[in-house]
Short mmCIF file of C-alpha atoms in Angstrom, two decimals:
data_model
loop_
_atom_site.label_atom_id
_atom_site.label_comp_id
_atom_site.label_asym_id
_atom_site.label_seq_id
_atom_site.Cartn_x
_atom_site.Cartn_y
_atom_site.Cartn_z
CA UNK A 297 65.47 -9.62 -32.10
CA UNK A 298 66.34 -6.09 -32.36
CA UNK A 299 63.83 -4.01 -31.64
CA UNK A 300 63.21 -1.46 -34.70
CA UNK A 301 63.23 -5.00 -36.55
CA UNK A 302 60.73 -6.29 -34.80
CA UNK A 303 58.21 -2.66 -34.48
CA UNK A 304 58.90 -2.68 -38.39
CA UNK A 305 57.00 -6.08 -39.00
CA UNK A 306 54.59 -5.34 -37.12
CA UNK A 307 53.65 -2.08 -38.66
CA UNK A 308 54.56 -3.79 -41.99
CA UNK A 309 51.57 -6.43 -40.86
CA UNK A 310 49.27 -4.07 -39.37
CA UNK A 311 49.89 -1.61 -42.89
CA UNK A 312 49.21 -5.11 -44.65
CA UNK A 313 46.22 -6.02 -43.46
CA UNK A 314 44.44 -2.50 -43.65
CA UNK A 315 45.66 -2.34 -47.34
CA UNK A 316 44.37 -5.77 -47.75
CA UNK A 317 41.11 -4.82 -45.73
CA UNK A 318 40.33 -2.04 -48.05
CA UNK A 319 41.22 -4.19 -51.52
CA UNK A 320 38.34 -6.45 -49.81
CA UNK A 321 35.81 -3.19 -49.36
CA UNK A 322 36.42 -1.89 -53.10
CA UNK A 323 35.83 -5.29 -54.61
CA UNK A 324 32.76 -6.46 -52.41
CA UNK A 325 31.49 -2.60 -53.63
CA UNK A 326 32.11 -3.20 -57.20
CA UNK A 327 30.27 -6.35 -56.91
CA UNK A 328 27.59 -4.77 -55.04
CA UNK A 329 27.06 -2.00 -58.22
CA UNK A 330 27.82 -4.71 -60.72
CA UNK A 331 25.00 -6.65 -59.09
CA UNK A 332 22.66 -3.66 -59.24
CA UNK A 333 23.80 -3.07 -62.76
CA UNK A 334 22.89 -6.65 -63.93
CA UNK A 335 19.70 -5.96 -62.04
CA UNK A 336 18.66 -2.90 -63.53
CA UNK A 337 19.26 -4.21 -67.23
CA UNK A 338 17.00 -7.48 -66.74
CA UNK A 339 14.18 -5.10 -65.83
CA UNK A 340 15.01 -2.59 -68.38
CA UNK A 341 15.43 -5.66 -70.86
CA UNK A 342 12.16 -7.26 -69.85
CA UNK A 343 9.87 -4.91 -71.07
CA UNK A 344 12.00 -4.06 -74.17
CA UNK A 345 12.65 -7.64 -75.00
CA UNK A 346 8.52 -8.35 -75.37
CA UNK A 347 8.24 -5.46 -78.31
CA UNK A 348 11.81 -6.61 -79.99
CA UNK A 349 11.32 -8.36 -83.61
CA UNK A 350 13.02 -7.44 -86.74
CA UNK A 351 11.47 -4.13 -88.60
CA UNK A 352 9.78 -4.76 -92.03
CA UNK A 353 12.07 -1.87 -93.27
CA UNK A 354 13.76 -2.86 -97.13
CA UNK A 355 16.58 -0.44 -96.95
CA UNK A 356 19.36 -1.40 -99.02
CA UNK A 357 21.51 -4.35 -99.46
CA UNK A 358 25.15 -3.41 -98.80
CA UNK A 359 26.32 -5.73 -95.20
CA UNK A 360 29.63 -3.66 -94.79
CA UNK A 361 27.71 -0.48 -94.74
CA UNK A 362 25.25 0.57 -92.48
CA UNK A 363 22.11 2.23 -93.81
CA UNK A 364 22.83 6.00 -92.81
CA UNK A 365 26.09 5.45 -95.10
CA UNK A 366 28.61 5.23 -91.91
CA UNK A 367 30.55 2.19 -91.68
CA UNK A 368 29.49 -0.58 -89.14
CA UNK A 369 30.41 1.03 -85.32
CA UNK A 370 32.15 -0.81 -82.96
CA UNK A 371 29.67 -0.21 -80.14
CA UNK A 372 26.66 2.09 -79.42
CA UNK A 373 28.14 5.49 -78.70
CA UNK A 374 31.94 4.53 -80.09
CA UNK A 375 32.32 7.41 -81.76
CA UNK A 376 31.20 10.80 -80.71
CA UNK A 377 33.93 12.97 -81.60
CA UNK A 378 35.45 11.73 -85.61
CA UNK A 379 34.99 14.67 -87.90
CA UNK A 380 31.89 14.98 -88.86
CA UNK A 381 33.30 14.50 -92.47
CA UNK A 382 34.04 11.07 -92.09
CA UNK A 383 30.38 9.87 -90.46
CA UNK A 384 28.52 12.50 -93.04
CA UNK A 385 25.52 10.97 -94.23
CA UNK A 386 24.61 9.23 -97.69
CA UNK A 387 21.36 11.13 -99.16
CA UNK A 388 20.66 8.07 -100.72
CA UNK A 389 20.68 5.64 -97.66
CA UNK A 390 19.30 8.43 -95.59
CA UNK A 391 15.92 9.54 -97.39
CA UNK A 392 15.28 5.47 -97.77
CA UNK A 393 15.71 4.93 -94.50
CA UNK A 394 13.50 7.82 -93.45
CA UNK A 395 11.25 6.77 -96.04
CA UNK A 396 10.96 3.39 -94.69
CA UNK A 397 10.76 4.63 -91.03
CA UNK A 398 7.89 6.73 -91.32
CA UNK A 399 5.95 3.92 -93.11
CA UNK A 400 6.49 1.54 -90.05
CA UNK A 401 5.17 4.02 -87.89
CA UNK A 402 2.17 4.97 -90.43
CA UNK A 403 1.12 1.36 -90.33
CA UNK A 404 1.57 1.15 -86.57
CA UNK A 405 -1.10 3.95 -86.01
CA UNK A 406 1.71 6.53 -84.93
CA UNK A 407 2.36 8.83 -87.55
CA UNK A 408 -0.01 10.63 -89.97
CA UNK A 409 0.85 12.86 -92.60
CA UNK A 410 -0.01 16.31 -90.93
CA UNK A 411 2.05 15.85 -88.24
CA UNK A 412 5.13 18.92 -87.40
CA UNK A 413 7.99 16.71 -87.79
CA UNK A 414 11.22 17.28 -86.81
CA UNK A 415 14.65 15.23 -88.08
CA UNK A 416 17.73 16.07 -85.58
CA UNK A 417 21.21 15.31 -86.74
CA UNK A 418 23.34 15.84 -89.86
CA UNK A 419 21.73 14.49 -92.82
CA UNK A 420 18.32 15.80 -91.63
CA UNK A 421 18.21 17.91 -94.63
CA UNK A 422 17.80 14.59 -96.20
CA UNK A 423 15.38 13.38 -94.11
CA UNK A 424 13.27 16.54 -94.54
CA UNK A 425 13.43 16.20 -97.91
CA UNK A 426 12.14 12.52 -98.12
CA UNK A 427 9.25 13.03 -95.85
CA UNK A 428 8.26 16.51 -97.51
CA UNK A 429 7.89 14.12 -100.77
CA UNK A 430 5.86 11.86 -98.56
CA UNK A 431 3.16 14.43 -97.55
CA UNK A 432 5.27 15.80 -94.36
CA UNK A 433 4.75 19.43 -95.45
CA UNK A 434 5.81 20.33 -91.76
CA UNK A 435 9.03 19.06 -91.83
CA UNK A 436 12.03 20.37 -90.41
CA UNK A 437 15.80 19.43 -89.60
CA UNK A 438 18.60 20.79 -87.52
CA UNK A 439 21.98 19.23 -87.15
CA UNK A 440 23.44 18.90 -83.93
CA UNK A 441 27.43 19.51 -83.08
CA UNK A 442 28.92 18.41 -79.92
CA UNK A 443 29.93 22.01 -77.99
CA UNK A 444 31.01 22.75 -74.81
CA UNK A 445 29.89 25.98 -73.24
CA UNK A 446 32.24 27.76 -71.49
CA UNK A 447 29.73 29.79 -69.19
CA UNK A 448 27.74 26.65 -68.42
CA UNK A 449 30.41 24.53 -67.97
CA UNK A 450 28.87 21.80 -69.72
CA UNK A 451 28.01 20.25 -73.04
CA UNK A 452 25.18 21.93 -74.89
CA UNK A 453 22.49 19.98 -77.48
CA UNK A 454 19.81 22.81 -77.01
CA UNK A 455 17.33 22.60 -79.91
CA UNK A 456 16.02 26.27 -80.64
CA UNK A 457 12.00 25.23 -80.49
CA UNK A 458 9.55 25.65 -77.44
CA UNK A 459 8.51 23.29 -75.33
CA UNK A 460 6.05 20.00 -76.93
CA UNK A 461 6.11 22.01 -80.65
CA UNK A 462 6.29 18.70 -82.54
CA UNK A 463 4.90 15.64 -83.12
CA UNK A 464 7.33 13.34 -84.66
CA UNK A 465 10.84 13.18 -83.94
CA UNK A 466 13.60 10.70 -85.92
CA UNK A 467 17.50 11.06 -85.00
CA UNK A 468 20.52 9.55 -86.08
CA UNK A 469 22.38 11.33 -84.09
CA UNK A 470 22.99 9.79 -80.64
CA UNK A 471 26.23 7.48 -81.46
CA UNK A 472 27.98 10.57 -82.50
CA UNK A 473 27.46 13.20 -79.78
CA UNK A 474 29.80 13.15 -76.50
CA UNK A 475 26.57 13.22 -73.62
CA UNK A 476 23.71 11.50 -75.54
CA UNK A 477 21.26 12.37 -72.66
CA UNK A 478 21.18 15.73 -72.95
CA UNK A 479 20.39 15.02 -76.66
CA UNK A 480 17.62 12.84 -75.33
CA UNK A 481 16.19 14.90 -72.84
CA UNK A 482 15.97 17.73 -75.90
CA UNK A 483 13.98 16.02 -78.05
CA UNK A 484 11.73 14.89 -75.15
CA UNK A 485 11.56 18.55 -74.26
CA UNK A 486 10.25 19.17 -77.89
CA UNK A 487 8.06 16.18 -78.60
CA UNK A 488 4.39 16.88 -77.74
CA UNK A 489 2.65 14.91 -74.94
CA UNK A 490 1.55 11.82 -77.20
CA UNK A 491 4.25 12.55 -79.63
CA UNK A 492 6.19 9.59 -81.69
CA UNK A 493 9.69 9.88 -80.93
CA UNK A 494 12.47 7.44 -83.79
CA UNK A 495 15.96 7.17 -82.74
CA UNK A 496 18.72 4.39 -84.71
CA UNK A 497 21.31 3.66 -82.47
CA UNK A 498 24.39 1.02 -83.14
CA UNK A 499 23.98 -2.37 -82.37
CA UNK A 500 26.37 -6.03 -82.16
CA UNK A 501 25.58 -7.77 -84.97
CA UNK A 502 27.38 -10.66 -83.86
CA UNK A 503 24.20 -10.72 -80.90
CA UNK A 504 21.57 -10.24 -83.14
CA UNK A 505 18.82 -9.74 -80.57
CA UNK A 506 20.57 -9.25 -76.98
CA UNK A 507 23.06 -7.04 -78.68
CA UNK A 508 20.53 -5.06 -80.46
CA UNK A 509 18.38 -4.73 -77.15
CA UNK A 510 21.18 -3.77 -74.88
CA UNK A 511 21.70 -1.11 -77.11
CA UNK A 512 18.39 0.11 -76.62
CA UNK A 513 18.70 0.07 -73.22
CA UNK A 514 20.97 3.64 -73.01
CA UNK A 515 18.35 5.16 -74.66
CA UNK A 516 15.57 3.77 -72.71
CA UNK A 517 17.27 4.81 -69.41
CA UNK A 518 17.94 8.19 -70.87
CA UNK A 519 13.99 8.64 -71.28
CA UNK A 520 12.47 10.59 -68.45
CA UNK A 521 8.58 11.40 -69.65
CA UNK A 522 8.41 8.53 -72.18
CA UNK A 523 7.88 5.02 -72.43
CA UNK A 524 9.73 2.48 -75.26
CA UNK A 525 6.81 1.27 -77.60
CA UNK A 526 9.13 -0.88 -79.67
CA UNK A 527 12.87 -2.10 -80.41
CA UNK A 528 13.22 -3.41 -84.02
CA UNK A 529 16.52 -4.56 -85.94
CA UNK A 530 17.92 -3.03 -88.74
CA UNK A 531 20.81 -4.96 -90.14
CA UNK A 532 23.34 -4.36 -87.17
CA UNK A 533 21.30 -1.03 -85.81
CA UNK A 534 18.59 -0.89 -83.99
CA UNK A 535 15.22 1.15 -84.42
CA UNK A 536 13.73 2.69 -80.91
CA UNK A 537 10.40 3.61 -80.73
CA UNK A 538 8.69 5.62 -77.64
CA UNK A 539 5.89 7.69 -77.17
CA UNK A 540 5.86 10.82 -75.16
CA UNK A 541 3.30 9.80 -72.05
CA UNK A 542 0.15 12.34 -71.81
CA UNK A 543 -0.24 12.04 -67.73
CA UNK A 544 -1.15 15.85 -66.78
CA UNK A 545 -4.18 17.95 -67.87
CA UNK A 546 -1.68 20.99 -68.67
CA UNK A 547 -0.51 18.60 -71.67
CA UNK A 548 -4.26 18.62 -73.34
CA UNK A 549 -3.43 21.92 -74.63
CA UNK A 550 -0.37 20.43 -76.37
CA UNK A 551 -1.88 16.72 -77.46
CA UNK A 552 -2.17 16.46 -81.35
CA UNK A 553 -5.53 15.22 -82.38
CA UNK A 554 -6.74 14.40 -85.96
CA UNK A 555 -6.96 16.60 -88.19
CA UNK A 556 -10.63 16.01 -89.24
CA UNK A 557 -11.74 16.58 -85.35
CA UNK A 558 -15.29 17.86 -86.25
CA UNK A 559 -15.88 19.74 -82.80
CA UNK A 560 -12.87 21.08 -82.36
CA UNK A 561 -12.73 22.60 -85.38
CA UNK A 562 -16.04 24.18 -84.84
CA UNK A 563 -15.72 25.61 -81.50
CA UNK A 564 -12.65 26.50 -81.51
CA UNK A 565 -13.71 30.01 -83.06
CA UNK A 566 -15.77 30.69 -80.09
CA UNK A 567 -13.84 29.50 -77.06
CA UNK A 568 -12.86 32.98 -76.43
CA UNK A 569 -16.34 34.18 -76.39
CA UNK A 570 -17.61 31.65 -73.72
CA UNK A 571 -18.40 32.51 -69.99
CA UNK A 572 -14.80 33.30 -67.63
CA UNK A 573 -13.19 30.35 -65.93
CA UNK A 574 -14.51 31.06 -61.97
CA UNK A 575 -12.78 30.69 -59.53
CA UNK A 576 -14.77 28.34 -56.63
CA UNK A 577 -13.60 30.56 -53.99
CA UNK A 578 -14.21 34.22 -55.42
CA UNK A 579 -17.74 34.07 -54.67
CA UNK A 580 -19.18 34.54 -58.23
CA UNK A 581 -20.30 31.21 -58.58
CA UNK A 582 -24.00 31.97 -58.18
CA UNK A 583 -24.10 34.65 -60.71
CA UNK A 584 -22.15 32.82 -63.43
CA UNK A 585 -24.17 32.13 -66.55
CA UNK A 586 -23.34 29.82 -68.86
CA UNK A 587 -23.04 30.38 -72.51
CA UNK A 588 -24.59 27.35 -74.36
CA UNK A 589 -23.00 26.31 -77.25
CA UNK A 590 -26.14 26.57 -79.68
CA UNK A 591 -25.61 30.42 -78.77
CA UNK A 592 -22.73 30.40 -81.09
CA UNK A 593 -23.61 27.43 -83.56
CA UNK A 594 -26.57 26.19 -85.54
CA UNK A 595 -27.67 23.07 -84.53
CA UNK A 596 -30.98 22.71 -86.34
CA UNK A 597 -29.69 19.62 -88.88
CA UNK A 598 -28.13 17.83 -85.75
CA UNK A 599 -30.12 14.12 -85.72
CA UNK A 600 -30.59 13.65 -81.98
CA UNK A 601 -28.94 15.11 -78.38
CA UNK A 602 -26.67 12.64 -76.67
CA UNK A 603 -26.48 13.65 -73.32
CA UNK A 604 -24.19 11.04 -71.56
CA UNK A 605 -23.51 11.72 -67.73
CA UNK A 606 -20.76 10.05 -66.31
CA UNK A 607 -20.24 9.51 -62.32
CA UNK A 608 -22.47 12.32 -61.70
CA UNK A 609 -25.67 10.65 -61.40
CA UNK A 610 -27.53 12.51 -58.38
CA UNK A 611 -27.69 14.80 -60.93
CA UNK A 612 -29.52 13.96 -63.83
CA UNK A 613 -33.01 15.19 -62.97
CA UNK A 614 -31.97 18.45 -61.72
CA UNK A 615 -31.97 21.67 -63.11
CA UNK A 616 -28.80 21.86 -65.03
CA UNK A 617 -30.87 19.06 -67.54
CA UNK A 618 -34.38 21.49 -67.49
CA UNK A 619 -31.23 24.22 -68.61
CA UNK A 620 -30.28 22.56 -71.66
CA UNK A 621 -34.49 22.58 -73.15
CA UNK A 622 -34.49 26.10 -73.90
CA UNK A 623 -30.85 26.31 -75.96
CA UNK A 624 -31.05 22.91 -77.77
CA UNK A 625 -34.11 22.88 -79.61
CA UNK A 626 -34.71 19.65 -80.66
CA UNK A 627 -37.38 17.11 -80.51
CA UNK A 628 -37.53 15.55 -77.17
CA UNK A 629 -37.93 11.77 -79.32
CA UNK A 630 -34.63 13.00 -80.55
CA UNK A 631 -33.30 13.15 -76.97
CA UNK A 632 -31.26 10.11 -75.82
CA UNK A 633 -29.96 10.63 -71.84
CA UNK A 634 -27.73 8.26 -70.53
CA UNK A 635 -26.53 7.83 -66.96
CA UNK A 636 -23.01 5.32 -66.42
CA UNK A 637 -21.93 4.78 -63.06
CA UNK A 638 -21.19 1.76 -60.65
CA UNK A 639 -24.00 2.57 -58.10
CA UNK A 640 -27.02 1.15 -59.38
CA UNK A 641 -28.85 0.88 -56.02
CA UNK A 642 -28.43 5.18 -55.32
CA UNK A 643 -29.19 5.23 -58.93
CA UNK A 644 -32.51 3.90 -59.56
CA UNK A 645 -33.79 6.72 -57.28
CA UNK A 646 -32.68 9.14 -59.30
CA UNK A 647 -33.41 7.67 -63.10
CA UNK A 648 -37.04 7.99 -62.96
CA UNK A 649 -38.02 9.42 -66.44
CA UNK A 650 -38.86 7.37 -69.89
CA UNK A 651 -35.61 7.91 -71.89
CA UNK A 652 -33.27 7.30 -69.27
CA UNK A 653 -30.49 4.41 -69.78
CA UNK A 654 -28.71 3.26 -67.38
CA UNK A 655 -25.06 1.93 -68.35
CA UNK A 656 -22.82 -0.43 -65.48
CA UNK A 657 -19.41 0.80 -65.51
CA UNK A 658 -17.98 -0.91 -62.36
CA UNK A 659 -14.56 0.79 -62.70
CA UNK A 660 -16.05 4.12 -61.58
CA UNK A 661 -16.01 3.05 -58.34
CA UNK A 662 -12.36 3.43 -57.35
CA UNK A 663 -11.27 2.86 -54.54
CA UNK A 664 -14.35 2.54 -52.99
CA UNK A 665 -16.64 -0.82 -52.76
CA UNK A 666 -18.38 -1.40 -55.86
CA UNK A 667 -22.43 -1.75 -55.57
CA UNK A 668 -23.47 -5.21 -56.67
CA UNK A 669 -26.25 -4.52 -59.49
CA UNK A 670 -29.85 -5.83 -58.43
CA UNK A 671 -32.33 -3.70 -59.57
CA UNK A 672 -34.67 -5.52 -62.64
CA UNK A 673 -36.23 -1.48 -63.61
CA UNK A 674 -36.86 -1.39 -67.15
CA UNK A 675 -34.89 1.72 -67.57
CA UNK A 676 -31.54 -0.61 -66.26
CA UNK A 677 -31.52 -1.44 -69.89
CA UNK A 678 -27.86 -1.97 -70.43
CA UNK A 679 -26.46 -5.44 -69.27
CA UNK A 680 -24.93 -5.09 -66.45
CA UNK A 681 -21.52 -7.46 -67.08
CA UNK A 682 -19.15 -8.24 -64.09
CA UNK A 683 -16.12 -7.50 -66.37
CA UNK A 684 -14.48 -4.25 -66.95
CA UNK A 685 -16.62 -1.82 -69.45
CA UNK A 686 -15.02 -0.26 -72.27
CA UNK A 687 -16.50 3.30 -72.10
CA UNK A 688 -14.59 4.47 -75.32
CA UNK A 689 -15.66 1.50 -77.31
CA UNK A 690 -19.54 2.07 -76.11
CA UNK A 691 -18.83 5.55 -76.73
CA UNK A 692 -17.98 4.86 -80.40
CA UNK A 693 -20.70 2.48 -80.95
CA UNK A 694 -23.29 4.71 -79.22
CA UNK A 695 -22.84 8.27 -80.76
CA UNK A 696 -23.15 8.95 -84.86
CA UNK A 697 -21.55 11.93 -86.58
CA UNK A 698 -24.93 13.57 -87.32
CA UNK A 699 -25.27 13.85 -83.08
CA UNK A 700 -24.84 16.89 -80.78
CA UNK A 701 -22.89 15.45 -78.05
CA UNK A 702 -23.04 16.90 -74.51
CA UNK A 703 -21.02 15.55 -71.86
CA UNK A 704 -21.27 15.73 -67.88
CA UNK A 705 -19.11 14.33 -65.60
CA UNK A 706 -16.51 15.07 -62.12
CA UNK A 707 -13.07 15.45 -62.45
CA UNK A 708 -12.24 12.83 -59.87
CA UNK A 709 -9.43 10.33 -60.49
CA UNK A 710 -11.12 7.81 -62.37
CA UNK A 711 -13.47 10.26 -64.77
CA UNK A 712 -9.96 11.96 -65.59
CA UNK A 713 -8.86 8.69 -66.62
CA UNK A 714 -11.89 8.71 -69.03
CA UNK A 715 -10.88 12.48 -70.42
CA UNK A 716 -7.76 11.24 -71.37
CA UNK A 717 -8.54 7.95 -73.13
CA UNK A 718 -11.42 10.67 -75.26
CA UNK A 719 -8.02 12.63 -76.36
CA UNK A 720 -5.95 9.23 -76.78
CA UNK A 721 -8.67 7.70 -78.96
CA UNK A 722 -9.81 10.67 -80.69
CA UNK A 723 -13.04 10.26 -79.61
CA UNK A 724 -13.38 14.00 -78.06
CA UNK A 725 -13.81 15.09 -81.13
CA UNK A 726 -17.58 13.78 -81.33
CA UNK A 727 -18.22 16.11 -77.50
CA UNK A 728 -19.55 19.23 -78.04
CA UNK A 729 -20.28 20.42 -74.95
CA UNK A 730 -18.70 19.24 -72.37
CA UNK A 731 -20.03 20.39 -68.38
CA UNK A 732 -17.13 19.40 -65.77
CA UNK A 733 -17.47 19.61 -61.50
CA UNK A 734 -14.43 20.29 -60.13
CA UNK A 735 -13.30 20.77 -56.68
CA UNK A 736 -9.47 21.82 -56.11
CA UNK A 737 -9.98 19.98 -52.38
CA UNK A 738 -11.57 17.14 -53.67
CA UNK A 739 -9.95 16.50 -57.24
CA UNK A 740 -7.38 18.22 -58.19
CA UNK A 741 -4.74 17.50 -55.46
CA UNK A 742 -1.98 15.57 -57.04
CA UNK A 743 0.53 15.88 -59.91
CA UNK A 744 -1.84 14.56 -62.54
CA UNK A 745 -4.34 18.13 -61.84
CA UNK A 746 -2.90 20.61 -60.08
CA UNK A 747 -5.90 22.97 -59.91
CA UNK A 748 -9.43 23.29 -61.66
CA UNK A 749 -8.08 26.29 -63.32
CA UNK A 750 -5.21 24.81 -64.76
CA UNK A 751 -7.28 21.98 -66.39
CA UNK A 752 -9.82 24.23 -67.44
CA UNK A 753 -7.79 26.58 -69.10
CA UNK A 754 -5.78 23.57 -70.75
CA UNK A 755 -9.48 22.01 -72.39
CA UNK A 756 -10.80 25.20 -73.41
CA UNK A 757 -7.15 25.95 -75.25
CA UNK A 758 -7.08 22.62 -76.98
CA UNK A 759 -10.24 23.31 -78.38
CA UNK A 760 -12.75 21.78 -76.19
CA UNK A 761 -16.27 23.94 -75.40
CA UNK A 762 -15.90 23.58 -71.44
CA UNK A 763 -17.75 24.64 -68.39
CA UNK A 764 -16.72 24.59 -64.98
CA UNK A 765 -20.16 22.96 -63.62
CA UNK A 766 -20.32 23.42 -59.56
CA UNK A 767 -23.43 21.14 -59.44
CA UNK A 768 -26.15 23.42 -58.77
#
């Protein structure tokens, strides 16, 4: 065999075999991502699935049109870039559907009619309209244009409002824009910690319920600070609801509470008048005095003093409680004291005094061993269950509207926990005063606090008549 003839097929082979080496590489990859893919959607799909059912939305009737007015898409995301003239909005369709929309989330405990709404899309001016007639008086739209800026180098859906201004958010908007997550991550941006975010996306209706909740899935992996309350079908669209999560103490500032939220209303006139924020570390500690908040406000038709501590027990007969006698000046029958921690054994040393209730609340513990209660003292009043205690429902049950409220407590972990199920529930707005011990080596050293000051400054802005307490 000649020779060339015979170094060609073997470089012919040897060529084969990498070319079919590397064919073998790229498809065991693909199935590699497509596994991962698959993966990744039954997780996403899991959650979503168990708060999928059909919305109780009557929005009109028409099954070749789709209730925003554009006909039926394809696919979610299809078609970003058609003139706008061709997907433009029916007023009609669009103010029912808003309509409808904010009534869902009404009855689902998520909307209320002084909320800053904003609608994001064209139409909105619709949608503004419709919820303006519904009570919405802070109601505003914007559309949004697909744009690509030249000195970013990149497509631009910036919505011209500050950071966590509003509380509701509804868009249309994200199966016509070219990169729907930077749409998403705008209206996150905007949304208030707590805030009700509404988007309708396109759906399958020939998959009625996988179709609609794969659709749901883009924007649930867009999300980055939100979690997916609920996934609802409308016709062949589908109806994503999430909720802004309220994890850090900087957001208390920025959480919407009710707008009948007695003490914050009150106080909120003298927040500015209160002792400085010290710093633990700048050595003024000792001569910080505390302005009470009868100082500012008459308390004299206030039925009794609620003075719940929480965690802080060692320090319920000591001289921050002898404090509070000269600036609350009511009848000490009228004085209930109640002390809730895990540790009933270190406790009943301390609760010594006629008045005193002791309430089990196991979860305080932590991550440390929890005390098994076995003290029979009278003053161990409260039954002392095995099962986990709902502080915010005793809270509720306990305190009246007629009662001056003052709160004590550590800002470890698990009483943070507590501060933020008060804002969640609403229930802060019955605390008063509220005394807080806070240690930036002890507490405040992850993500959640950053610093006392930080949190401090973020309660006294929202409203709430704080003190940093060092426990002297």
């Amino acid at each position: 065999m000649d020779f060339k003839v015979l170094k060609w097929q073997i470089l012919r082979g040897s060529l084969a075999k990498r070319l079919l080496m590397r064919a073998f590489v790229f498809a065991l990859a693909m199935a590699i991502v497509t596994f991962f893919q698959i993966v990744h959607d039954i997780r996403t799909m899991e959650p979503l699935a168990m708060n999928f059912d059909e919305c109780s939305l009557s929005i009109g009737s028409n099954p070749y049109v789709n209730f925003t007015g554009f006909l039926k898409p394809v696919s979610a995301f299809a078609v970003p870039l058609m003139g706008s003239s061709f997907l433009t909005p029916c007023r009609e369709e669009t103010e029912n559907l808003t309509v409808n929309v904010a009534k869902e989330l009404m009855e689902m405990n998520l909307l209320h009619s002084g909320a800053k709404a904003l609608c994001v899309g064209e139409g909105s001016g619709f949608a503004v309209s419709a919820l303006r007639e519904l009570g919405f008086f802070r109601a505003f739209g914007v559309d949004i244009h697909p744009s690509f800026s030249l000195l970013r180098k990149r497509f631009v859906y910036e919505l011209d409002y500050e950071d966590n201004s509003f509380d509701f958010i509804f868009s249309r908007a994200l199966d016509r824009v070219s990169v729907p997550a930077l749409l998403v991550l705008e209206i996150e941006r905007v949304l208030r910690p707590g805030g009700t975010g509404a988007m309708l996306v396109g759906g399958a209706s020939n998959f009625p319920s996988g179709g609609l909740i794969r659709s749901a899935i883009s924007v649930s992996s867009f999300l980055r600070s939100s979690k997916v309350l609920r996934v609802c079908g409308i016709g062949s669209f589908t109806l994503v609801i999430f909720e802004k999560r309220f994890d850090k103490v900087a957001f208390f500032e920025h959480y919407r509470l009710p707008n009948e939220c007695q003490s914050i209303k009150n106080n909120m006139p003298f927040i500015n008048s209160m002792e400085p924020i010290t710093d633990e570390n700048s050595g003024l500690i000792a001569t910080t005095k505390f302005l009470y908040l009868p100082e500012f406000v008459n308390i004299s038709s206030r039925k009794r003093l609620i003075y719940i501590n929480i965690g802080a027990g060692e320090f319920v007969n000591s001289s921050i409680l002898e404090c509070l006698k000269p600036f609350y000046p009511i009848e000490p029958q009228a004085v209930n004291i109640y002390v809730v921690d895990h540790n009933t054994s270190a406790l009943s040393s301390y609760v010594k005094r006629p008045g005193v209730t002791f309430i089990y609340y196991p979860g305080l513990a932590g991550d440390r061993a929890i005390t098994t209660p076995g003290s029979s003292d009278e003053y161990l009043s409260a039954p002392l269950e095995e099962d986990e205690f709902d502080f915010i429902g005793w809270f509720k049950r306990t305190v009246e509207d007629e009662d001056l409220v003052v709160l004590m407590m550590n800002a470890r972990a698990v009483e943070l926990r507590i501060l933020f199920e008060l804002f969640e529930s609403g229930a802060i707005c019955r605390v008063d005063e509220l005394f807080l011990r806070c240690s930036d080596v002890e507490d405040c050293t992850n993500t959640v606090c950053e610093n006392c000051t930080s949190l401090f400054r973020s309660l006294r802005n929202s409203g709430v008549f704080v003190h940093r307490w060092f426990g002297n």
